[in-house]
Every structure is written in structure tokens, then in C-alpha cells.
JSON list of C-alpha atoms and ligand atoms in Angstrom, two decimals:
[
{"chain": "A", "resi": 1, "resn": "MET", "atom": "CA", "xyz": [122.33, 126.94, 99.97]},
{"chain": "A", "resi": 2, "resn": "ARG", "atom": "CA", "xyz": [121.75, 126.33, 96.40]},
{"chain": "A", "resi": 3, "resn": "PRO", "atom": "CA", "xyz": [118.29, 126.50, 95.64]},
{"chain": "A", "resi": 4, "resn": "ASP", "atom": "CA", "xyz": [118.74, 123.72, 92.72]},
{"chain": "A", "resi": 5, "resn": "LEU", "atom": "CA", "xyz": [119.57, 121.25, 95.85]},
{"chain": "A", "resi": 6, "resn": "ALA", "atom": "CA", "xyz": [116.84, 122.39, 98.29]},
{"chain": "A", "resi": 7, "resn": "VAL", "atom": "CA", "xyz": [114.29, 119.52, 97.62]},
{"chain": "A", "resi": 8, "resn": "LEU", "atom": "CA", "xyz": [117.12, 117.10, 98.31]},
{"chain": "A", "resi": 9, "resn": "THR", "atom": "CA", "xyz": [118.23, 118.63, 101.15]},
{"chain": "A", "resi": 10, "resn": "MET", "atom": "CA", "xyz": [114.52, 119.22, 102.67]},
{"chain": "A", "resi": 11, "resn": "SER", "atom": "CA", "xyz": [113.64, 115.30, 102.18]},
{"chain": "A", "resi": 12, "resn": "GLY", "atom": "CA", "xyz": [116.85, 114.81, 104.28]},
{"chain": "A", "resi": 13, "resn": "LEU", "atom": "CA", "xyz": [118.72, 112.64, 100.90]},
{"chain": "A", "resi": 14, "resn": "LEU", "atom": "CA", "xyz": [121.47, 115.44, 101.17]},
{"chain": "A", "resi": 15, "resn": "ASP", "atom": "CA", "xyz": [122.97, 117.18, 104.18]},
{"chain": "A", "resi": 16, "resn": "ALA", "atom": "CA", "xyz": [125.16, 120.37, 103.87]},
{"chain": "A", "resi": 17, "resn": "ARG", "atom": "CA", "xyz": [128.15, 121.63, 105.99]},
{"chain": "A", "resi": 18, "resn": "PRO", "atom": "CA", "xyz": [129.98, 124.70, 106.07]},
{"chain": "A", "resi": 19, "resn": "ARG", "atom": "CA", "xyz": [133.56, 124.03, 104.18]},
{"chain": "A", "resi": 20, "resn": "VAL", "atom": "CA", "xyz": [132.42, 120.50, 103.12]},
{"chain": "A", "resi": 21, "resn": "GLY", "atom": "CA", "xyz": [129.33, 121.04, 100.90]},
{"chain": "A", "resi": 22, "resn": "TYR", "atom": "CA", "xyz": [127.05, 118.88, 100.19]},
{"chain": "A", "resi": 23, "resn": "PHE", "atom": "CA", "xyz": [127.27, 115.28, 100.88]},
{"chain": "A", "resi": 24, "resn": "CYS", "atom": "CA", "xyz": [124.68, 112.41, 100.64]},
{"chain": "A", "resi": 25, "resn": "SER", "atom": "CA", "xyz": [123.03, 111.99, 104.15]},
{"chain": "A", "resi": 26, "resn": "GLY", "atom": "CA", "xyz": [122.49, 108.07, 103.99]},
{"chain": "A", "resi": 27, "resn": "ARG", "atom": "CA", "xyz": [118.68, 108.10, 104.41]},
{"chain": "A", "resi": 28, "resn": "LYS", "atom": "CA", "xyz": [116.99, 106.46, 102.36]},
{"chain": "A", "resi": 29, "resn": "PRO", "atom": "CA", "xyz": [113.84, 108.23, 100.42]},
{"chain": "A", "resi": 30, "resn": "GLY", "atom": "CA", "xyz": [110.66, 108.60, 102.19]},
{"chain": "A", "resi": 31, "resn": "LEU", "atom": "CA", "xyz": [108.88, 107.02, 99.75]},
{"chain": "A", "resi": 32, "resn": "MET", "atom": "CA", "xyz": [110.45, 103.85, 100.12]},
{"chain": "A", "resi": 33, "resn": "ALA", "atom": "CA", "xyz": [107.57, 102.15, 102.01]},
{"chain": "A", "resi": 34, "resn": "VAL", "atom": "CA", "xyz": [105.26, 103.09, 99.19]},
{"chain": "A", "resi": 35, "resn": "GLU", "atom": "CA", "xyz": [107.63, 101.82, 96.59]},
{"chain": "A", "resi": 36, "resn": "GLU", "atom": "CA", "xyz": [108.22, 98.31, 98.20]},
{"chain": "A", "resi": 37, "resn": "ALA", "atom": "CA", "xyz": [104.07, 98.23, 98.82]},
{"chain": "A", "resi": 38, "resn": "HIS", "atom": "CA", "xyz": [103.68, 98.48, 95.21]},
{"chain": "A", "resi": 39, "resn": "ARG", "atom": "CA", "xyz": [106.68, 95.69, 94.15]},
{"chain": "A", "resi": 40, "resn": "LEU", "atom": "CA", "xyz": [105.96, 93.18, 97.11]},
{"chain": "A", "resi": 41, "resn": "THR", "atom": "CA", "xyz": [103.70, 90.33, 95.66]},
{"chain": "A", "resi": 42, "resn": "VAL", "atom": "CA", "xyz": [100.98, 89.48, 98.15]},
{"chain": "A", "resi": 43, "resn": "ASP", "atom": "CA", "xyz": [102.33, 85.90, 98.41]},
{"chain": "A", "resi": 44, "resn": "THR", "atom": "CA", "xyz": [105.59, 86.87, 99.76]},
{"chain": "A", "resi": 45, "resn": "VAL", "atom": "CA", "xyz": [103.80, 88.28, 102.90]},
{"chain": "A", "resi": 46, "resn": "LYS", "atom": "CA", "xyz": [100.53, 86.43, 103.39]},
{"chain": "A", "resi": 47, "resn": "ALA", "atom": "CA", "xyz": [99.58, 84.64, 106.48]},
{"chain": "A", "resi": 48, "resn": "VAL", "atom": "CA", "xyz": [98.15, 81.24, 107.04]},
{"chain": "A", "resi": 49, "resn": "PRO", "atom": "CA", "xyz": [94.62, 81.30, 106.55]},
{"chain": "A", "resi": 50, "resn": "VAL", "atom": "CA", "xyz": [92.41, 80.17, 109.16]},
{"chain": "A", "resi": 51, "resn": "VAL", "atom": "CA", "xyz": [89.37, 78.05, 107.72]},
{"chain": "A", "resi": 52, "resn": "VAL", "atom": "CA", "xyz": [86.36, 76.02, 108.99]},
{"chain": "A", "resi": 53, "resn": "LYS", "atom": "CA", "xyz": [83.68, 74.19, 107.02]},
{"chain": "A", "resi": 54, "resn": "GLY", "atom": "CA", "xyz": [80.36, 75.25, 106.49]},
{"chain": "A", "resi": 55, "resn": "ASP", "atom": "CA", "xyz": [78.56, 73.18, 108.89]},
{"chain": "A", "resi": 56, "resn": "THR", "atom": "CA", "xyz": [80.73, 74.41, 111.67]},
{"chain": "A", "resi": 57, "resn": "SER", "atom": "CA", "xyz": [78.56, 75.88, 114.83]},
{"chain": "A", "resi": 58, "resn": "ILE", "atom": "CA", "xyz": [78.73, 79.51, 115.67]},
{"chain": "A", "resi": 59, "resn": "TYR", "atom": "CA", "xyz": [80.13, 78.28, 119.17]},
{"chain": "A", "resi": 60, "resn": "ASP", "atom": "CA", "xyz": [83.00, 76.81, 117.43]},
{"chain": "A", "resi": 61, "resn": "CYS", "atom": "CA", "xyz": [83.85, 79.62, 115.12]},
{"chain": "A", "resi": 62, "resn": "ILE", "atom": "CA", "xyz": [84.00, 81.60, 118.13]},
{"chain": "A", "resi": 63, "resn": "VAL", "atom": "CA", "xyz": [86.27, 79.30, 119.64]},
{"chain": "A", "resi": 64, "resn": "ALA", "atom": "CA", "xyz": [88.40, 78.79, 116.50]},
{"chain": "A", "resi": 65, "resn": "MET", "atom": "CA", "xyz": [88.57, 82.80, 116.62]},
{"chain": "A", "resi": 66, "resn": "PHE", "atom": "CA", "xyz": [90.40, 83.05, 119.92]},
{"chain": "A", "resi": 67, "resn": "THR", "atom": "CA", "xyz": [92.61, 79.88, 119.73]},
{"chain": "A", "resi": 68, "resn": "GLU", "atom": "CA", "xyz": [93.83, 80.97, 116.26]},
{"chain": "A", "resi": 69, "resn": "ASP", "atom": "CA", "xyz": [94.23, 84.62, 117.25]},
{"chain": "A", "resi": 70, "resn": "THR", "atom": "CA", "xyz": [92.18, 85.87, 114.17]},
{"chain": "A", "resi": 71, "resn": "GLY", "atom": "CA", "xyz": [89.33, 88.36, 113.69]},
{"chain": "A", "resi": 72, "resn": "THR", "atom": "CA", "xyz": [88.03, 86.71, 110.39]},
{"chain": "A", "resi": 73, "resn": "LEU", "atom": "CA", "xyz": [87.26, 82.80, 109.58]},
{"chain": "A", "resi": 74, "resn": "PHE", "atom": "CA", "xyz": [87.05, 81.66, 106.00]},
{"chain": "A", "resi": 75, "resn": "ILE", "atom": "CA", "xyz": [84.59, 78.93, 105.11]},
{"chain": "A", "resi": 76, "resn": "VAL", "atom": "CA", "xyz": [85.68, 76.60, 102.56]},
{"chain": "A", "resi": 77, "resn": "SER", "atom": "CA", "xyz": [84.54, 73.62, 100.89]},
{"chain": "A", "resi": 78, "resn": "GLU", "atom": "CA", "xyz": [86.18, 70.13, 101.42]},
{"chain": "A", "resi": 79, "resn": "ALA", "atom": "CA", "xyz": [88.21, 70.58, 98.56]},
{"chain": "A", "resi": 80, "resn": "SER", "atom": "CA", "xyz": [89.34, 74.09, 100.12]},
{"chain": "A", "resi": 81, "resn": "TYR", "atom": "CA", "xyz": [87.53, 76.25, 97.87]},
{"chain": "A", "resi": 82, "resn": "LEU", "atom": "CA", "xyz": [86.06, 79.55, 99.14]},
{"chain": "A", "resi": 83, "resn": "GLU", "atom": "CA", "xyz": [82.42, 79.32, 100.28]},
{"chain": "A", "resi": 84, "resn": "GLY", "atom": "CA", "xyz": [82.45, 82.55, 102.69]},
{"chain": "A", "resi": 85, "resn": "VAL", "atom": "CA", "xyz": [83.74, 84.83, 105.23]},
{"chain": "A", "resi": 86, "resn": "VAL", "atom": "CA", "xyz": [82.78, 85.46, 109.18]},
{"chain": "A", "resi": 87, "resn": "SER", "atom": "CA", "xyz": [84.15, 88.22, 110.95]},
{"chain": "A", "resi": 88, "resn": "ARG", "atom": "CA", "xyz": [83.75, 89.03, 114.62]},
{"chain": "A", "resi": 89, "resn": "LYS", "atom": "CA", "xyz": [80.95, 91.22, 114.46]},
{"chain": "A", "resi": 90, "resn": "ASP", "atom": "CA", "xyz": [79.01, 88.48, 112.41]},
{"chain": "A", "resi": 91, "resn": "LEU", "atom": "CA", "xyz": [79.36, 85.79, 115.19]},
{"chain": "A", "resi": 92, "resn": "LEU", "atom": "CA", "xyz": [78.50, 88.87, 118.05]},
{"chain": "A", "resi": 93, "resn": "LYS", "atom": "CA", "xyz": [75.38, 89.40, 116.18]},
{"chain": "A", "resi": 94, "resn": "VAL", "atom": "CA", "xyz": [74.11, 85.92, 116.45]},
{"chain": "A", "resi": 95, "resn": "ALA", "atom": "CA", "xyz": [75.32, 85.54, 119.71]},
{"chain": "A", "resi": 96, "resn": "MET", "atom": "CA", "xyz": [73.14, 88.34, 120.62]},
{"chain": "A", "resi": 97, "resn": "GLY", "atom": "CA", "xyz": [70.48, 86.76, 119.39]},
{"chain": "A", "resi": 98, "resn": "LYS", "atom": "CA", "xyz": [68.19, 83.91, 121.16]},
{"chain": "A", "resi": 99, "resn": "GLY", "atom": "CA", "xyz": [69.50, 80.84, 118.73]},
{"chain": "A", "resi": 100, "resn": "ASP", "atom": "CA", "xyz": [71.41, 78.01, 119.89]},
{"chain": "A", "resi": 101, "resn": "LEU", "atom": "CA", "xyz": [75.19, 79.11, 119.06]},
{"chain": "A", "resi": 102, "resn": "TYR", "atom": "CA", "xyz": [76.00, 75.05, 119.50]},
{"chain": "A", "resi": 103, "resn": "LYS", "atom": "CA", "xyz": [73.35, 74.22, 116.50]},
{"chain": "A", "resi": 104, "resn": "ILE", "atom": "CA", "xyz": [73.35, 77.27, 113.95]},
{"chain": "A", "resi": 105, "resn": "PRO", "atom": "CA", "xyz": [75.88, 76.38, 111.27]},
{"chain": "A", "resi": 106, "resn": "VAL", "atom": "CA", "xyz": [78.34, 79.09, 110.25]},
{"chain": "A", "resi": 107, "resn": "ARG", "atom": "CA", "xyz": [76.99, 78.98, 106.57]},
{"chain": "A", "resi": 108, "resn": "VAL", "atom": "CA", "xyz": [73.72, 80.40, 107.56]},
{"chain": "A", "resi": 109, "resn": "VAL", "atom": "CA", "xyz": [75.52, 83.81, 108.77]},
{"chain": "A", "resi": 110, "resn": "MET", "atom": "CA", "xyz": [78.78, 84.26, 106.72]},
{"chain": "A", "resi": 111, "resn": "THR", "atom": "CA", "xyz": [78.88, 86.30, 103.94]},
{"chain": "A", "resi": 112, "resn": "ARG", "atom": "CA", "xyz": [79.07, 84.69, 100.58]},
{"chain": "A", "resi": 113, "resn": "VAL", "atom": "CA", "xyz": [80.72, 83.81, 97.57]},
{"chain": "A", "resi": 114, "resn": "PRO", "atom": "CA", "xyz": [80.28, 85.59, 95.13]},
{"chain": "A", "resi": 115, "resn": "ASN", "atom": "CA", "xyz": [80.16, 88.63, 97.64]},
{"chain": "A", "resi": 116, "resn": "ILE", "atom": "CA", "xyz": [83.92, 88.38, 98.51]},
{"chain": "A", "resi": 117, "resn": "VAL", "atom": "CA", "xyz": [86.38, 90.67, 98.07]},
{"chain": "A", "resi": 118, "resn": "THR", "atom": "CA", "xyz": [89.56, 88.49, 97.36]},
{"chain": "A", "resi": 119, "resn": "ILE", "atom": "CA", "xyz": [93.11, 89.35, 96.53]},
{"chain": "A", "resi": 120, "resn": "ARG", "atom": "CA", "xyz": [95.73, 86.66, 94.12]},
{"chain": "A", "resi": 121, "resn": "GLY", "atom": "CA", "xyz": [98.88, 86.25, 95.31]},
{"chain": "A", "resi": 122, "resn": "ASP", "atom": "CA", "xyz": [100.79, 87.75, 92.43]},
{"chain": "A", "resi": 123, "resn": "GLU", "atom": "CA", "xyz": [99.07, 91.03, 92.84]},
{"chain": "A", "resi": 124, "resn": "SER", "atom": "CA", "xyz": [100.57, 93.60, 95.05]},
{"chain": "A", "resi": 125, "resn": "VAL", "atom": "CA", "xyz": [100.54, 94.72, 98.54]},
{"chain": "A", "resi": 126, "resn": "TYR", "atom": "CA", "xyz": [99.77, 98.39, 97.62]},
{"chain": "A", "resi": 127, "resn": "GLU", "atom": "CA", "xyz": [96.68, 96.72, 95.85]},
{"chain": "A", "resi": 128, "resn": "ALA", "atom": "CA", "xyz": [95.94, 94.49, 98.67]},
{"chain": "A", "resi": 129, "resn": "ALA", "atom": "CA", "xyz": [95.67, 97.43, 101.48]},
{"chain": "A", "resi": 130, "resn": "HIS", "atom": "CA", "xyz": [93.75, 99.68, 98.92]},
{"chain": "A", "resi": 131, "resn": "ARG", "atom": "CA", "xyz": [91.28, 97.11, 98.68]},
{"chain": "A", "resi": 132, "resn": "LEU", "atom": "CA", "xyz": [90.66, 96.56, 102.54]},
{"chain": "A", "resi": 133, "resn": "MET", "atom": "CA", "xyz": [90.31, 100.30, 102.75]},
{"chain": "A", "resi": 134, "resn": "GLU", "atom": "CA", "xyz": [88.00, 100.52, 99.46]},
{"chain": "A", "resi": 135, "resn": "HIS", "atom": "CA", "xyz": [85.81, 97.81, 100.90]},
{"chain": "A", "resi": 136, "resn": "GLU", "atom": "CA", "xyz": [85.97, 98.81, 104.83]},
{"chain": "A", "resi": 137, "resn": "ILE", "atom": "CA", "xyz": [86.83, 95.35, 105.89]},
{"chain": "A", "resi": 138, "resn": "ASP", "atom": "CA", "xyz": [89.73, 93.82, 108.21]},
{"chain": "A", "resi": 139, "resn": "SER", "atom": "CA", "xyz": [90.91, 90.82, 105.91]},
{"chain": "A", "resi": 140, "resn": "LEU", "atom": "CA", "xyz": [90.88, 89.12, 102.13]},
{"chain": "A", "resi": 141, "resn": "PRO", "atom": "CA", "xyz": [91.30, 85.95, 101.44]},
{"chain": "A", "resi": 142, "resn": "VAL", "atom": "CA", "xyz": [94.20, 85.10, 98.89]},
{"chain": "A", "resi": 143, "resn": "VAL", "atom": "CA", "xyz": [93.18, 82.92, 96.48]},
{"chain": "A", "resi": 144, "resn": "GLU", "atom": "CA", "xyz": [94.07, 81.40, 93.18]},
{"chain": "A", "resi": 145, "resn": "PRO", "atom": "CA", "xyz": [91.40, 81.23, 90.64]},
{"chain": "A", "resi": 146, "resn": "GLU", "atom": "CA", "xyz": [90.62, 77.63, 88.79]},
{"chain": "A", "resi": 147, "resn": "THR", "atom": "CA", "xyz": [87.87, 76.89, 86.15]},
{"chain": "A", "resi": 148, "resn": "MET", "atom": "CA", "xyz": [86.09, 73.58, 86.82]},
{"chain": "A", "resi": 149, "resn": "ASN", "atom": "CA", "xyz": [83.10, 72.57, 84.26]},
{"chain": "A", "resi": 150, "resn": "GLY", "atom": "CA", "xyz": [83.03, 76.14, 83.14]},
{"chain": "A", "resi": 151, "resn": "LYS", "atom": "CA", "xyz": [82.78, 77.43, 86.51]},
{"chain": "A", "resi": 152, "resn": "GLU", "atom": "CA", "xyz": [85.36, 79.67, 88.51]},
{"chain": "A", "resi": 153, "resn": "LEU", "atom": "CA", "xyz": [86.52, 78.35, 91.95]},
{"chain": "A", "resi": 154, "resn": "LEU", "atom": "CA", "xyz": [88.57, 79.89, 94.56]},
{"chain": "A", "resi": 155, "resn": "LYS", "atom": "CA", "xyz": [91.69, 77.90, 96.02]},
{"chain": "A", "resi": 156, "resn": "VAL", "atom": "CA", "xyz": [92.18, 79.60, 99.45]},
{"chain": "A", "resi": 157, "resn": "SER", "atom": "CA", "xyz": [96.15, 80.15, 99.79]},
{"chain": "A", "resi": 158, "resn": "GLY", "atom": "CA", "xyz": [96.57, 82.31, 102.69]},
{"chain": "A", "resi": 159, "resn": "ARG", "atom": "CA", "xyz": [95.31, 85.38, 104.45]},
{"chain": "A", "resi": 160, "resn": "PHE", "atom": "CA", "xyz": [95.82, 89.18, 103.80]},
{"chain": "A", "resi": 161, "resn": "THR", "atom": "CA", "xyz": [94.91, 91.51, 106.77]},
{"chain": "A", "resi": 162, "resn": "LYS", "atom": "CA", "xyz": [95.49, 95.00, 108.34]},
{"chain": "A", "resi": 163, "resn": "THR", "atom": "CA", "xyz": [97.60, 93.43, 110.80]},
{"chain": "A", "resi": 164, "resn": "THR", "atom": "CA", "xyz": [99.83, 92.17, 107.59]},
{"chain": "A", "resi": 165, "resn": "VAL", "atom": "CA", "xyz": [99.96, 95.83, 106.46]},
{"chain": "A", "resi": 166, "resn": "THR", "atom": "CA", "xyz": [101.19, 97.38, 109.76]},
{"chain": "A", "resi": 167, "resn": "ARG", "atom": "CA", "xyz": [103.93, 94.36, 109.93]},
{"chain": "A", "resi": 168, "resn": "ILE", "atom": "CA", "xyz": [105.45, 95.36, 106.94]},
{"chain": "A", "resi": 169, "resn": "PHE", "atom": "CA", "xyz": [105.25, 98.94, 107.53]},
{"chain": "A", "resi": 170, "resn": "VAL", "atom": "CA", "xyz": [107.18, 98.46, 110.96]},
{"chain": "A", "resi": 171, "resn": "GLU", "atom": "CA", "xyz": [109.65, 96.11, 108.98]},
{"chain": "A", "resi": 172, "resn": "LEU", "atom": "CA", "xyz": [110.36, 98.51, 106.26]},
{"chain": "A", "resi": 173, "resn": "GLY", "atom": "CA", "xyz": [110.89, 101.31, 109.07]},
{"chain": "A", "resi": 174, "resn": "GLU", "atom": "CA", "xyz": [113.30, 98.96, 110.86]},
{"chain": "A", "resi": 175, "resn": "SER", "atom": "CA", "xyz": [115.24, 98.72, 108.01]},
{"chain": "A", "resi": 176, "resn": "SER", "atom": "CA", "xyz": [115.64, 102.10, 107.03]},
{"chain": "A", "resi": 177, "resn": "LYS", "atom": "CA", "xyz": [116.04, 104.00, 110.35]},
{"chain": "A", "resi": 178, "resn": "PRO", "atom": "CA", "xyz": [117.72, 107.18, 109.60]},
{"chain": "A", "resi": 179, "resn": "PHE", "atom": "CA", "xyz": [120.33, 106.66, 112.17]},
{"chain": "B", "resi": 4, "resn": "ADP", "atom": "P1", "xyz": [84.03, 93.25, 111.75]},
{"chain": "B", "resi": 4, "resn": "ADP", "atom": "O1", "xyz": [82.52, 92.99, 111.34]},
{"chain": "B", "resi": 4, "resn": "ADP", "atom": "O2", "xyz": [84.40, 92.47, 113.02]},
{"chain": "B", "resi": 4, "resn": "ADP", "atom": "O3", "xyz": [84.22, 94.83, 111.99]},
{"chain": "B", "resi": 4, "resn": "ADP", "atom": "P2", "xyz": [85.13, 93.55, 109.14]},
{"chain": "B", "resi": 4, "resn": "ADP", "atom": "O4", "xyz": [84.89, 95.19, 109.02]},
{"chain": "B", "resi": 4, "resn": "ADP", "atom": "O5", "xyz": [86.15, 92.74, 108.29]},
{"chain": "B", "resi": 4, "resn": "ADP", "atom": "O6", "xyz": [85.01, 92.78, 110.79]},
{"chain": "B", "resi": 4, "resn": "ADP", "atom": "O7", "xyz": [83.57, 93.08, 108.60]},
{"chain": "B", "resi": 4, "resn": "ADP", "atom": "C1", "xyz": [82.40, 93.64, 108.08]},
{"chain": "B", "resi": 4, "resn": "ADP", "atom": "C2", "xyz": [81.41, 92.77, 107.06]},
{"chain": "B", "resi": 4, "resn": "ADP", "atom": "O8", "xyz": [82.00, 92.69, 105.98]},
{"chain": "B", "resi": 4, "resn": "ADP", "atom": "C3", "xyz": [81.10, 91.61, 107.79]},
{"chain": "B", "resi": 4, "resn": "ADP", "atom": "O9", "xyz": [79.78, 90.92, 107.62]},
{"chain": "B", "resi": 4, "resn": "ADP", "atom": "C4", "xyz": [82.02, 90.30, 107.07]},
{"chain": "B", "resi": 4, "resn": "ADP", "atom": "O10", "xyz": [80.99, 89.01, 106.95]},
{"chain": "B", "resi": 4, "resn": "ADP", "atom": "C5", "xyz": [82.27, 91.11, 106.14]},
{"chain": "B", "resi": 4, "resn": "ADP", "atom": "N1", "xyz": [83.65, 90.78, 105.16]},
{"chain": "B", "resi": 4, "resn": "ADP", "atom": "C6", "xyz": [84.65, 90.81, 105.59]},
{"chain": "B", "resi": 4, "resn": "ADP", "atom": "N2", "xyz": [85.67, 90.50, 105.13]},
{"chain": "B", "resi": 4, "resn": "ADP", "atom": "C7", "xyz": [85.21, 90.41, 103.94]},
{"chain": "B", "resi": 4, "resn": "ADP", "atom": "C8", "xyz": [85.66, 90.07, 102.37]},
{"chain": "B", "resi": 4, "resn": "ADP", "atom": "N3", "xyz": [86.76, 90.09, 102.26]},
{"chain": "B", "resi": 4, "resn": "ADP", "atom": "N4", "xyz": [84.67, 90.13, 101.45]},
{"chain": "B", "resi": 4, "resn": "ADP", "atom": "C9", "xyz": [83.58, 90.38, 101.65]},
{"chain": "B", "resi": 4, "resn": "ADP", "atom": "N5", "xyz": [82.97, 90.74, 102.89]},
{"chain": "B", "resi": 4, "resn": "ADP", "atom": "C10", "xyz": [83.67, 90.40, 103.90]}
]
């Protein structure tokens, strides 16, 4: 066993056989997933955003979460600029109260701009995943900033969620199975 090749054999990149010697195992480096996460941009993996207007009732938001199979809704203006975010637990909290779910508009309970954590489409998948963990949230609106009358507005172009990260991880795993 050549000690100078030990790291490569231990990592599985090199194999060694008696009388054959060292040869490339064909396995991809274990770091591939992380490298891909730095290389891939959010735009190439983002999902379609599920959006509602601020005057949508809590009841209709709950229905939208079921029918659209999502855990987070983005609240947008008529022109599709981000106004807020509402999560499953935000809606559960209101549903546990005594208010009329058909009458309360979602803008009353949403987390609102500028307190929304977002990601741009040209940022990396790694950065997006890092942001989800750092802020302990499930979902990021993918936004493109625009300036209008000296004010920054955020156009919503997608969503990046914990499911997105899991899907990418599984796809990378499929394409780099060792055997
Ligand atoms: P849940 O509340 O269903 O566990 P999250 O962990 O994503 O889902 O949300 C926790 C809280 O953070 C909620 O009050 C929600 O409104 C808020 N939130 C969710 N996503 C974001 C975001 N991208 N930026 C800021 N706040 C968010």
C-alpha cells in the first residue's frame, strides 16, 4: 500500500488489486453534491411560487395550501411584487382563535416586507439552503429586485424550499451512484 495514495484509496476514488496495482474506481468524489450546490443557481432549480393577494381570506389560504400542495404562500400585490409570507403554523394559529376565517384577510397575519428573507435567482443553491437553515424557515421567495420611484420592490419569480434541497440531493445521488 502506497501511503501517498492512501487518501485517494480511502475516499474510494482509487482501487488497488494485487498484481494489477492502482486503478481509477470510476466513483465520483464525495464532495460532488456540495460542489454542485455552489455551482447551480437558484433559477435552474426553483419551483413555481404559490401566490395570493393580501385580501384573500384565511379560509381560502388554507384551501390553497391543500390544493397547491405547499406549506407556504407568498402574498403579492396586483403587479406581483412581494408583500408577505404566510406559513402553515401562521394559519393554524388563527384557526385556533375565535375569529371568522372567512372574513379575516391574510395581510393581517402574514409576516411582511421588509422582514422577509429572500433569495435572487442568480444566487447559488448552497447560499439558498444556508439561508433556510440560518433563519429556521421552510421556504424562500425567489425575487428579482426592481427600483421604482427610489423604492426597492421585489418581483416574485419562484420559490425555493427544503423540498427543493432534498430533490436536488436525491437527483445528484442518482447520477453518481457508485455502481
Ligand atoms: P411553519 O411556521 O409552518 O413551521 P416556517 O418555519 O417556514 O413554517 O415559518 C415560521 C415563521 O416564519 C412564520 O411565522 C412565517 O410567517 C415566517 N416565515 C416563513 N418564511 C419566511 C421567509 N422567507 N422570511 C421571513 N419569514 C418567514
